[in-house]
Short mmCIF file of C-alpha atoms in Angstrom, two decimals:
data_model
loop_
_atom_site.label_atom_id
_atom_site.label_comp_id
_atom_site.label_asym_id
_atom_site.label_seq_id
_atom_site.Cartn_x
_atom_site.Cartn_y
_atom_site.Cartn_z
CA MET A 13 0.00 0.00 0.00
CA ASN A 14 1.01 3.60 -0.66
CA LEU A 15 0.54 6.28 1.96
CA THR A 16 1.06 9.98 2.49
CA LEU A 17 2.55 10.88 5.87
CA LYS A 18 2.31 14.32 7.37
CA ILE A 19 4.97 14.40 10.08
CA TRP A 20 6.02 17.04 12.58
CA ARG A 21 9.67 18.02 12.00
CA GLN A 22 11.51 20.12 14.54
CA LYS A 23 15.31 20.33 14.67
CA SER A 24 15.62 21.20 18.37
CA PRO A 25 13.56 22.51 21.31
CA GLU A 26 14.40 26.12 20.46
CA VAL A 27 13.60 26.00 16.75
CA LYS A 28 10.04 26.30 15.41
CA GLY A 29 8.83 23.09 13.82
CA LYS A 30 6.34 22.38 11.05
CA MET A 31 4.39 19.57 9.43
CA GLU A 32 6.16 18.02 6.43
CA THR A 33 4.72 15.67 3.85
CA TYR A 34 6.38 12.32 2.98
CA PRO A 35 5.03 9.81 0.50
CA VAL A 36 5.78 6.15 1.36
CA TYR A 37 5.42 3.34 -1.18
CA ASP A 38 4.95 -0.43 -1.01
CA VAL A 39 4.13 -0.56 2.68
CA SER A 40 3.32 -4.08 3.87
CA PRO A 41 0.14 -4.36 5.96
CA ASP A 42 2.08 -6.66 8.29
CA MET A 43 4.58 -3.96 9.24
CA SER A 44 4.20 -2.26 12.56
CA PHE A 45 3.80 1.51 12.48
CA LEU A 46 7.36 1.94 13.74
CA GLU A 47 8.73 -0.45 11.12
CA MET A 48 7.03 1.66 8.48
CA LEU A 49 8.81 4.72 9.92
CA ASP A 50 12.10 2.74 9.92
CA VAL A 51 11.66 2.12 6.19
CA LEU A 52 10.95 5.80 5.59
CA ASN A 53 14.02 6.73 7.63
CA GLU A 54 16.27 4.37 5.61
CA ASP A 55 14.97 6.12 2.53
CA LEU A 56 15.72 9.53 4.00
CA VAL A 57 19.25 8.49 4.99
CA GLU A 58 19.92 7.15 1.49
CA ARG A 59 18.80 10.47 0.07
CA GLY A 60 21.13 12.28 2.47
CA GLU A 61 18.29 13.75 4.54
CA VAL A 62 18.01 13.77 8.34
CA PRO A 63 15.93 10.79 9.55
CA ILE A 64 12.83 11.38 11.67
CA ALA A 65 13.49 11.06 15.40
CA PHE A 66 10.93 9.04 17.40
CA ASP A 67 10.98 7.22 20.72
CA HIS A 68 10.92 3.42 20.87
CA ASP A 69 12.45 0.68 22.93
CA CYS A 70 10.99 -2.77 23.56
CA ARG A 71 8.55 -2.73 20.61
CA GLU A 72 6.47 -5.25 22.56
CA GLY A 73 3.95 -2.83 24.03
CA ILE A 74 5.25 -3.03 27.59
CA CYS A 75 7.95 -0.40 28.08
CA GLY A 76 6.04 2.82 27.47
CA ALA A 77 8.77 4.39 25.34
CA CYS A 78 6.84 4.76 22.12
CA SER A 79 4.39 7.59 21.70
CA LEU A 80 3.09 9.36 18.54
CA HIS A 81 -0.22 11.13 18.03
CA ILE A 82 -1.48 9.35 14.93
CA ASN A 83 -4.44 10.74 13.00
CA GLY A 84 -5.71 12.65 16.00
CA GLU A 85 -5.33 9.87 18.58
CA PRO A 86 -2.44 8.87 20.85
CA HIS A 87 -1.02 5.52 19.70
CA GLY A 88 -3.34 5.64 16.67
CA PRO A 89 -6.81 4.30 15.95
CA MET A 90 -6.58 0.91 17.72
CA GLN A 91 -7.67 0.91 21.35
CA ARG A 92 -5.59 -0.80 24.07
CA THR A 93 -2.62 -0.73 21.69
CA THR A 94 0.71 1.06 21.79
CA THR A 95 2.16 2.51 18.60
CA CYS A 96 4.73 -0.29 18.37
CA GLN A 97 1.91 -2.85 18.37
CA LEU A 98 -0.15 -0.93 15.81
CA HIS A 99 0.10 -2.53 12.39
CA MET A 100 -0.31 -0.98 8.98
CA ARG A 101 -3.32 -3.20 8.32
CA SER A 102 -5.22 -0.65 10.41
CA PHE A 103 -4.84 1.76 7.48
CA LYS A 104 -5.99 1.76 3.89
CA ASP A 105 -4.06 2.22 0.67
CA GLY A 106 -3.98 5.90 -0.23
CA ASP A 107 -4.53 7.13 3.34
CA THR A 108 -3.03 10.37 4.60
CA ILE A 109 -1.70 9.89 8.12
CA PHE A 110 -0.88 12.73 10.51
CA VAL A 111 1.97 11.93 12.91
CA GLU A 112 2.62 14.42 15.70
CA PRO A 113 4.46 14.41 19.03
CA TRP A 114 2.57 14.50 22.36
CA ARG A 115 1.45 18.10 22.81
CA ALA A 116 1.76 19.49 26.32
CA LYS A 117 3.67 22.31 27.95
CA ALA A 118 5.04 19.76 30.43
CA PHE A 119 6.27 17.55 27.55
CA PRO A 120 8.49 19.87 25.49
CA VAL A 121 9.61 18.59 22.09
CA ILE A 122 13.27 17.56 22.05
CA LYS A 123 13.40 16.70 18.36
CA ASP A 124 10.77 15.84 15.74
CA LEU A 125 8.45 13.33 17.45
CA VAL A 126 10.49 12.91 20.63
CA VAL A 127 9.25 14.73 23.72
CA ASP A 128 10.80 15.11 27.15
CA ARG A 129 8.64 13.09 29.56
CA SER A 130 10.88 13.57 32.58
CA ALA A 131 8.02 15.47 34.26
CA PHE A 132 6.57 12.01 34.96
CA ASP A 133 9.84 10.93 36.57
CA ARG A 134 9.81 13.96 38.84
CA ILE A 135 6.23 13.18 39.89
CA ILE A 136 7.31 9.64 40.79
CA GLN A 137 10.31 11.03 42.70
CA ALA A 138 7.91 13.25 44.67
CA GLY A 139 6.12 10.28 46.21
CA GLY A 140 5.59 7.37 43.85
CA TYR A 141 7.42 4.87 46.03
CA VAL A 142 7.21 2.95 49.30
CA SER A 143 9.88 3.81 51.88
CA VAL A 144 11.24 0.40 52.85
CA ASN A 145 14.81 -0.65 53.22
CA THR A 146 15.97 -3.18 50.69
CA SER A 147 19.10 -4.03 52.62
CA GLY A 148 18.75 -7.77 52.83
CA ASN A 149 16.18 -8.19 55.60
CA THR A 150 13.17 -7.33 53.40
CA LEU A 151 9.99 -9.22 54.21
CA ASP A 152 8.54 -11.44 51.54
CA ALA A 153 5.65 -9.42 50.09
CA ASN A 154 3.57 -12.58 49.83
CA ALA A 155 3.77 -13.02 53.60
CA ILE A 156 1.32 -10.16 54.06
CA PRO A 157 -2.28 -11.20 53.43
CA ILE A 158 -4.00 -8.85 50.95
CA PRO A 159 -7.64 -9.16 49.85
CA LYS A 160 -7.81 -10.45 46.29
CA GLU A 161 -9.96 -7.51 45.16
CA ASP A 162 -7.39 -4.97 46.41
CA ALA A 163 -4.50 -6.90 44.91
CA ASP A 164 -6.29 -7.02 41.54
CA LYS A 165 -7.05 -3.30 41.60
CA ALA A 166 -3.49 -2.43 42.57
CA PHE A 167 -2.25 -4.65 39.76
CA ASP A 168 -4.60 -3.03 37.23
CA ALA A 169 -3.26 0.38 38.22
CA ALA A 170 0.31 -0.92 38.09
CA THR A 171 -0.08 -1.85 34.41
CA CYS A 172 0.39 1.85 33.60
CA ILE A 173 3.51 2.07 31.45
CA GLY A 174 3.86 5.84 31.85
CA CYS A 175 3.75 6.52 28.12
CA GLY A 176 1.84 9.79 28.50
CA ALA A 177 -1.05 8.99 26.14
CA CYS A 178 -3.44 10.24 28.85
CA VAL A 179 -1.82 13.68 28.78
CA ALA A 180 -1.69 13.65 24.98
CA SER A 181 -5.38 12.81 24.61
CA CYS A 182 -6.70 15.13 27.32
CA LYS A 183 -8.00 18.43 25.99
CA ASN A 184 -6.49 20.04 29.10
CA ALA A 185 -3.18 18.13 28.90
CA SER A 186 -3.87 16.82 32.40
CA ALA A 187 -1.75 14.08 33.93
CA MET A 188 -4.41 12.90 36.38
CA LEU A 189 -4.78 9.39 34.96
CA PHE A 190 -1.05 8.69 35.20
CA VAL A 191 -0.67 10.15 38.70
CA SER A 192 -3.83 8.48 39.96
CA ALA A 193 -2.70 5.09 38.63
CA LYS A 194 0.57 5.42 40.53
CA VAL A 195 -1.20 6.65 43.67
CA SER A 196 -3.71 3.79 43.50
CA GLN A 197 -1.13 1.11 42.83
CA LEU A 198 0.70 1.96 46.06
CA THR A 199 -2.15 3.11 48.28
CA LEU A 200 -4.28 0.02 47.77
CA LEU A 201 -1.59 -2.20 49.28
CA PRO A 202 -0.74 -2.35 52.99
CA GLN A 203 2.92 -1.50 52.38
CA GLY A 204 1.99 1.71 50.60
CA GLU A 205 -1.01 2.70 52.67
CA VAL A 206 1.15 4.06 55.49
CA GLU A 207 2.39 6.97 53.39
CA ALA A 208 -0.85 7.46 51.46
CA GLY A 209 -1.63 11.01 52.57
CA GLU A 210 1.84 12.40 52.18
CA ARG A 211 2.25 10.65 48.84
CA VAL A 212 -0.91 12.03 47.23
CA GLN A 213 -0.18 15.57 48.41
CA ASN A 214 3.41 15.52 47.15
CA MET A 215 2.62 13.91 43.82
CA VAL A 216 -0.29 16.24 43.09
CA SER A 217 1.75 19.27 44.03
CA GLN A 218 4.59 18.14 41.72
CA MET A 219 2.05 17.47 38.94
CA ASP A 220 0.78 21.06 39.25
CA LYS A 221 4.32 22.43 39.31
CA GLU A 222 5.12 20.68 36.04
CA GLY A 223 2.41 22.68 34.26
CA PHE A 224 -0.09 19.95 33.43
CA GLY A 225 -3.71 21.06 33.03
CA ASN A 226 -6.69 20.26 35.26
CA CYS A 227 -8.93 17.22 35.05
CA SER A 228 -12.42 17.99 33.78
CA VAL A 229 -13.40 14.29 33.69
CA THR A 230 -13.96 14.12 29.93
CA GLY A 231 -12.79 10.50 30.02
CA ALA A 232 -10.59 10.79 26.90
CA CYS A 233 -7.62 9.38 28.83
CA GLN A 234 -9.25 6.09 29.77
CA VAL A 235 -10.38 5.54 26.17
CA GLU A 236 -6.91 6.22 24.75
CA CYS A 237 -4.84 4.54 27.48
CA PRO A 238 -3.09 1.54 25.87
CA LYS A 239 -3.36 -0.30 29.19
CA GLY A 240 -7.01 0.54 29.92
CA ILE A 241 -6.36 2.39 33.18
CA SER A 242 -9.80 3.56 34.33
CA LEU A 243 -11.21 6.81 35.71
CA GLU A 244 -11.91 4.86 38.92
CA ASN A 245 -8.29 5.68 39.81
CA ILE A 246 -8.88 9.42 39.39
CA ALA A 247 -11.89 9.21 41.73
CA ARG A 248 -9.69 7.31 44.23
CA MET A 249 -6.91 9.88 44.04
CA ASN A 250 -9.42 12.73 44.52
CA ARG A 251 -10.80 10.87 47.53
CA GLU A 252 -7.34 10.39 49.04
CA PHE A 253 -6.47 14.02 48.32
CA LEU A 254 -9.64 15.41 49.93
CA LYS A 255 -9.26 13.03 52.86
CA THR A 256 -5.81 14.37 53.70
CA ASN A 257 -6.99 17.94 53.19
CA LEU A 258 -9.86 17.38 55.63
CA SER A 259 -7.68 15.70 58.24
CA PRO A 260 -4.17 17.09 57.83
CA GLY A 261 -1.40 15.55 59.88
CA LYS A 262 -2.30 12.08 58.66
CA MET B 16 -16.46 23.33 40.66
CA ALA B 17 -17.96 20.13 42.03
CA PHE B 18 -19.16 21.61 45.34
CA THR B 19 -20.72 24.72 43.82
CA GLY B 20 -22.08 22.73 40.89
CA LEU B 21 -23.89 20.23 43.09
CA PHE B 22 -25.20 23.02 45.33
CA LEU B 23 -26.59 24.77 42.24
CA CYS B 24 -28.27 21.49 41.27
CA LEU B 25 -30.12 21.59 44.60
CA PHE B 26 -31.11 25.17 43.82
CA LEU B 27 -32.53 24.03 40.47
CA VAL B 28 -34.79 21.57 42.28
CA GLY B 29 -36.08 24.30 44.60
CA HIS B 30 -36.59 26.71 41.73
CA LEU B 31 -38.48 24.09 39.74
CA ALA B 32 -40.75 23.25 42.67
CA GLY B 33 -41.84 26.89 42.79
CA ASN B 34 -42.34 27.00 39.03
CA PHE B 35 -44.83 24.16 39.12
CA GLN B 36 -47.36 26.64 40.52
CA LEU B 37 -47.49 28.16 37.02
CA PHE B 38 -49.42 25.13 35.82
CA LEU B 39 -52.37 26.20 38.00
CA ASP B 40 -55.11 28.41 36.59
CA GLY B 41 -57.44 31.06 37.98
CA TYR B 42 -57.28 33.91 40.48
CA GLU B 43 -56.41 31.64 43.40
CA ALA B 44 -53.35 30.36 41.57
CA LYS B 45 -52.27 33.88 40.68
CA LEU B 46 -52.63 35.00 44.30
CA GLN B 47 -50.77 31.95 45.59
CA PHE B 48 -47.90 32.49 43.14
CA ASN B 49 -47.55 36.16 44.07
CA GLN B 50 -47.68 35.37 47.79
CA TYR B 51 -44.96 32.81 47.11
CA ALA B 52 -42.93 35.55 45.38
CA VAL B 53 -43.33 37.77 48.46
CA PHE B 54 -42.21 34.91 50.69
CA MET B 55 -39.20 34.20 48.49
CA THR B 56 -38.07 37.83 48.59
CA THR B 57 -38.64 38.53 52.27
CA ASN B 58 -37.98 35.34 54.24
CA PRO B 59 -34.57 35.63 55.96
CA ILE B 60 -33.62 31.97 55.44
CA VAL B 61 -34.47 32.22 51.75
CA LYS B 62 -32.38 35.38 51.64
CA ILE B 63 -29.33 33.61 53.07
CA LEU B 64 -29.85 30.75 50.60
CA SER B 65 -30.19 33.18 47.72
CA TYR B 66 -26.88 34.81 48.61
CA ALA B 67 -25.32 31.35 48.75
CA VAL B 68 -26.68 30.75 45.25
CA TYR B 69 -25.31 34.05 43.91
CA ILE B 70 -21.89 33.35 45.44
CA SER B 71 -21.92 29.81 44.05
CA ILE B 72 -22.75 31.02 40.54
CA LEU B 73 -20.03 33.65 40.73
CA PHE B 74 -17.44 31.25 42.13
CA HIS B 75 -18.42 28.51 39.64
CA ALA B 76 -18.08 30.95 36.72
CA ILE B 77 -14.81 32.56 37.85
CA ASP B 78 -13.27 29.20 38.74
CA GLY B 79 -14.35 27.90 35.36
CA VAL B 80 -12.65 30.78 33.55
CA LEU B 81 -9.44 30.41 35.61
CA LEU B 82 -9.28 26.64 35.03
CA THR B 83 -9.89 27.13 31.31
CA ILE B 84 -7.01 29.62 31.12
CA GLN B 85 -4.71 27.16 32.99
CA ASN B 86 -5.81 24.31 30.74
CA ARG B 87 -5.14 26.28 27.56
CA ARG B 88 -1.70 27.20 28.85
CA ALA B 89 -0.99 23.52 29.46
CA ARG B 90 -1.03 22.97 25.69
CA PRO B 91 0.55 25.99 23.98
CA GLN B 92 1.08 24.16 20.69
CA ARG B 93 -2.14 22.59 19.38
CA TYR B 94 -2.40 19.41 17.29
CA ALA B 95 -2.71 19.75 13.53
CA MET B 96 -5.15 16.85 13.60
CA THR B 97 -7.50 15.86 16.39
CA LYS B 98 -10.35 13.40 16.58
CA PRO B 99 -12.19 14.41 19.75
CA SER B 100 -15.33 12.42 18.96
CA ALA B 101 -13.23 9.23 19.19
CA ASN B 102 -12.88 9.48 22.94
CA THR B 103 -15.21 12.09 24.47
CA MET B 104 -18.78 13.37 24.39
CA TRP B 105 -19.50 16.80 22.95
CA SER B 106 -20.91 18.04 26.26
CA SER B 107 -17.77 17.00 28.16
CA ARG B 108 -15.55 19.01 25.83
CA ASN B 109 -17.70 22.12 25.75
CA MET B 110 -18.50 22.85 29.39
CA GLY B 111 -16.95 26.32 29.08
CA LEU B 112 -19.05 27.23 26.05
CA LEU B 113 -22.18 25.79 27.69
CA GLY B 114 -21.43 27.62 30.93
CA THR B 115 -21.04 30.91 29.06
CA MET B 116 -24.37 30.31 27.29
CA ILE B 117 -26.01 29.57 30.63
CA LEU B 118 -24.54 32.72 32.19
CA ALA B 119 -25.85 34.84 29.29
CA PHE B 120 -29.24 33.19 29.68
CA LEU B 121 -29.17 33.81 33.45
CA ILE B 122 -28.46 37.52 32.93
CA PHE B 123 -31.42 37.79 30.55
CA HIS B 124 -33.60 35.74 32.90
CA MET B 125 -32.70 37.83 35.96
CA GLN B 126 -33.31 41.06 34.06
CA ASP B 127 -36.60 39.73 32.76
CA PHE B 128 -38.20 38.81 36.09
CA TRP B 129 -35.95 39.37 39.11
CA TYR B 130 -34.80 42.91 38.21
CA ASP B 131 -38.27 44.00 37.12
CA TYR B 132 -39.75 42.57 40.30
CA LYS B 133 -37.28 44.39 42.51
CA PHE B 134 -36.59 47.62 40.65
CA GLY B 135 -38.48 47.75 37.35
CA GLU B 136 -42.06 48.14 36.24
CA MET B 137 -44.59 45.49 37.06
CA PRO B 138 -48.38 45.21 37.40
CA HIS B 139 -49.80 44.87 40.92
CA MET B 140 -52.37 42.68 42.60
CA THR B 141 -55.96 43.57 43.30
CA THR B 142 -58.82 41.48 44.58
CA GLU B 143 -60.51 39.33 41.96
CA ASP B 144 -63.22 41.94 41.21
CA GLY B 145 -60.66 44.72 41.13
CA SER B 146 -62.27 46.74 43.90
CA ALA B 147 -59.40 46.61 46.38
CA VAL B 148 -55.62 46.77 46.14
CA LEU B 149 -53.56 44.09 47.87
CA LEU B 150 -50.73 45.02 50.18
CA LYS B 151 -47.57 42.91 50.18
CA SER B 152 -48.85 41.32 53.39
CA GLY B 153 -51.99 40.22 51.56
CA GLU B 154 -54.21 42.78 53.29
CA GLU B 155 -56.97 44.24 51.07
CA VAL B 156 -57.35 48.03 50.91
CA LEU B 157 -60.53 49.50 49.37
CA ASP B 158 -60.48 52.66 47.23
CA ALA B 159 -56.71 52.86 47.34
CA THR B 160 -54.27 53.87 44.63
CA VAL B 161 -50.67 52.81 43.99
CA ASN B 162 -48.00 55.46 43.52
CA VAL B 163 -44.87 55.30 41.33
CA ASN B 164 -42.87 53.77 44.15
CA TYR B 165 -45.31 50.85 44.37
CA GLN B 166 -46.64 52.11 47.71
CA VAL B 167 -50.35 51.78 48.41
CA VAL B 168 -51.92 55.18 49.12
CA SER B 169 -55.32 55.31 50.85
CA LYS B 170 -58.20 57.67 49.97
CA THR B 171 -56.97 60.07 52.65
CA GLY B 172 -53.49 60.19 51.12
CA GLU B 173 -51.89 58.01 53.78
CA VAL B 174 -49.07 55.70 52.58
CA LEU B 175 -49.98 52.21 53.81
CA GLY B 176 -46.97 50.23 52.60
CA PRO B 177 -45.71 48.33 49.55
CA VAL B 178 -48.18 46.75 47.16
CA MET B 179 -48.13 43.08 46.22
CA LYS B 180 -46.63 42.98 42.72
CA ASP B 181 -48.14 40.72 40.09
CA LEU B 182 -45.17 38.64 39.00
CA HIS B 183 -47.58 35.98 37.78
CA GLU B 184 -49.03 38.36 35.19
CA GLU B 185 -45.52 39.42 34.12
CA VAL B 186 -44.54 35.77 33.55
CA MET B 187 -47.75 34.97 31.67
CA VAL B 188 -47.30 38.01 29.39
CA ALA B 189 -43.61 37.29 28.78
CA PHE B 190 -44.32 33.71 27.74
CA GLN B 191 -46.84 34.88 25.14
CA GLU B 192 -43.85 36.07 23.07
CA TRP B 193 -42.55 33.23 20.90
CA TRP B 194 -38.98 34.52 20.93
CA ILE B 195 -38.83 34.66 24.73
CA VAL B 196 -40.11 31.08 24.90
CA LEU B 197 -37.49 30.06 22.32
CA LEU B 198 -34.73 31.80 24.27
CA TYR B 199 -35.76 29.99 27.45
CA VAL B 200 -35.84 26.64 25.67
CA VAL B 201 -32.36 27.23 24.19
CA GLY B 202 -31.02 28.30 27.61
CA ILE B 203 -32.53 25.20 29.20
CA ILE B 204 -31.04 22.95 26.49
CA ALA B 205 -27.62 24.41 27.38
CA ILE B 206 -28.34 23.54 31.03
CA PHE B 207 -29.27 20.00 29.95
CA PHE B 208 -25.90 19.46 28.20
CA HIS B 209 -24.05 21.10 31.11
CA LEU B 210 -25.73 18.76 33.60
CA TRP B 211 -25.26 15.72 31.35
CA HIS B 212 -21.53 16.00 31.93
CA GLY B 213 -21.48 17.96 35.16
CA VAL B 214 -23.59 16.00 37.64
CA GLN B 215 -21.79 12.69 37.50
CA SER B 216 -18.33 14.14 36.94
CA ALA B 217 -18.78 16.17 40.14
CA PHE B 218 -18.93 12.85 41.97
CA THR B 219 -15.63 11.80 40.37
CA SER B 220 -14.04 15.10 41.40
CA LEU B 221 -15.20 14.61 44.98
CA GLY B 222 -13.90 11.04 44.93
CA LEU B 223 -17.36 9.61 45.57
CA LYS B 224 -17.66 7.57 42.40
CA THR B 225 -16.54 4.13 43.54
CA PRO B 226 -17.20 1.07 41.39
CA LYS B 227 -19.97 -0.01 43.77
CA VAL B 228 -22.03 3.13 43.26
CA GLU B 229 -20.82 4.08 39.78
CA ALA B 230 -23.83 2.69 37.93
CA ALA B 231 -26.24 4.37 40.36
CA ILE B 232 -24.45 7.74 40.10
CA LYS B 233 -24.46 7.51 36.29
CA MET B 234 -28.18 6.73 36.22
CA ALA B 235 -28.99 9.47 38.72
CA GLY B 236 -26.77 11.96 36.88
CA TYR B 237 -28.29 11.32 33.49
CA GLY B 238 -31.78 11.13 35.00
CA PHE B 239 -31.34 14.49 36.73
CA ALA B 240 -29.92 16.04 33.53
CA ILE B 241 -32.97 14.92 31.55
CA LEU B 242 -35.83 15.38 34.00
CA ILE B 243 -35.03 18.76 35.56
CA PRO B 244 -34.43 20.69 32.30
CA LEU B 245 -37.39 18.93 30.68
CA ALA B 246 -39.71 20.07 33.48
CA PHE B 247 -38.26 23.60 33.29
CA ALA B 248 -38.75 23.75 29.51
CA ILE B 249 -42.33 22.51 29.57
CA ILE B 250 -43.50 25.51 31.62
CA PRO B 251 -42.90 28.35 29.10
CA ILE B 252 -44.13 26.12 26.27
CA TYR B 253 -47.25 25.22 28.27
CA VAL B 254 -47.96 28.87 29.09
CA TYR B 255 -47.43 29.86 25.44
CA LEU B 256 -49.79 27.19 24.13
CA ILE B 257 -52.51 27.15 26.81
CA PHE B 258 -53.03 30.72 28.04
#
């Protein structure tokens, strides 16, 4: 199949970028989206042009490195799918495909389609952990009885790969789904519950500092999340946040 | 937004309950409605509640504007291509637009009835045969006149107190104009869309939407968004068609 790609090109964070058009020919429907970009890049290199920069790592849908806003949706048209697991059979011959980086003030473009997502790392550093020593006398986690329902919910939240699709899809560029998944994952378990109040306050305050927008509960994030993280987590984080505001000191 | 929004939902219920009196016909209904208007403008508890409503509307609107500004700043560079219908409802994306429409409608609505009732021109109440003027307290005064300040003046020239204004008549006359009815229906449709997103998302914002109660909150939210505006909209249409 032959396609027309409209791709965001930007040399560096300081330079203004723009959409450029690239025709691609003989694309196999069995290629992944990233493989299709690889082919285009080989072409560009052969022609002496600068290849398109994009993030990728495991290409198995589990690392959260790949991104790309494809035809108006993060990770493209397939739900519950990362860009690396999106295949060209999802498109038709002759299609024009828009490929853009995540757009958010907190995710500045580094080059072309690569954005700086270290804002997420700083949110995690602000409280997305459990303070236990790992110096050799750590208790076996399985020794602590945890209700199955809580364990399942914590696990669901923990499937968040931190790709940032929630921010990219939100009309307010809000990071609430990501932060709430991390808050839920830790708070639902007895090891993490101890620091629940402090954690939610610190993570939310860091989230605001990074310049993400506010949640208006449109639900775009849970539709576009490749791991199906649900709005239930946002409600839980709001609950935890209000709880600590109402009874500070906890 | 959630606190003030839910409080304003309670206000809507109270407002609607009062409006239902407009379905009644005859002099008794008119008198009852105008006595209700007197009660609503003089009772101290209602007064406190009304200030709470004004403050809530103001806070809700200002907060909405501030959040919208913050949210726009969070994405300085827009996408060349978006597909919003793929993941959100129209009402969820346009709460700011809907809120602005509702505010414009509220200003018109307040000017139309509230301002005229308090400061503007309005007919006043008499007994059914027209022989006596009614004071605000409901007391009948024979052979009295009403001066420009809406004070009842007796035959001897003595000022007896404020007259009972005829808000009922004002409403009935207003809703004989097709364009006013249309404006009200459009305003109420904006409220419907605003509530469609707003009611249940307020519960998410307050952290009350747990999986156990999610289905119930959704049902109640959508039910509220349909029933309350529907009942509000029927009244001007009913008045236009029947009277």
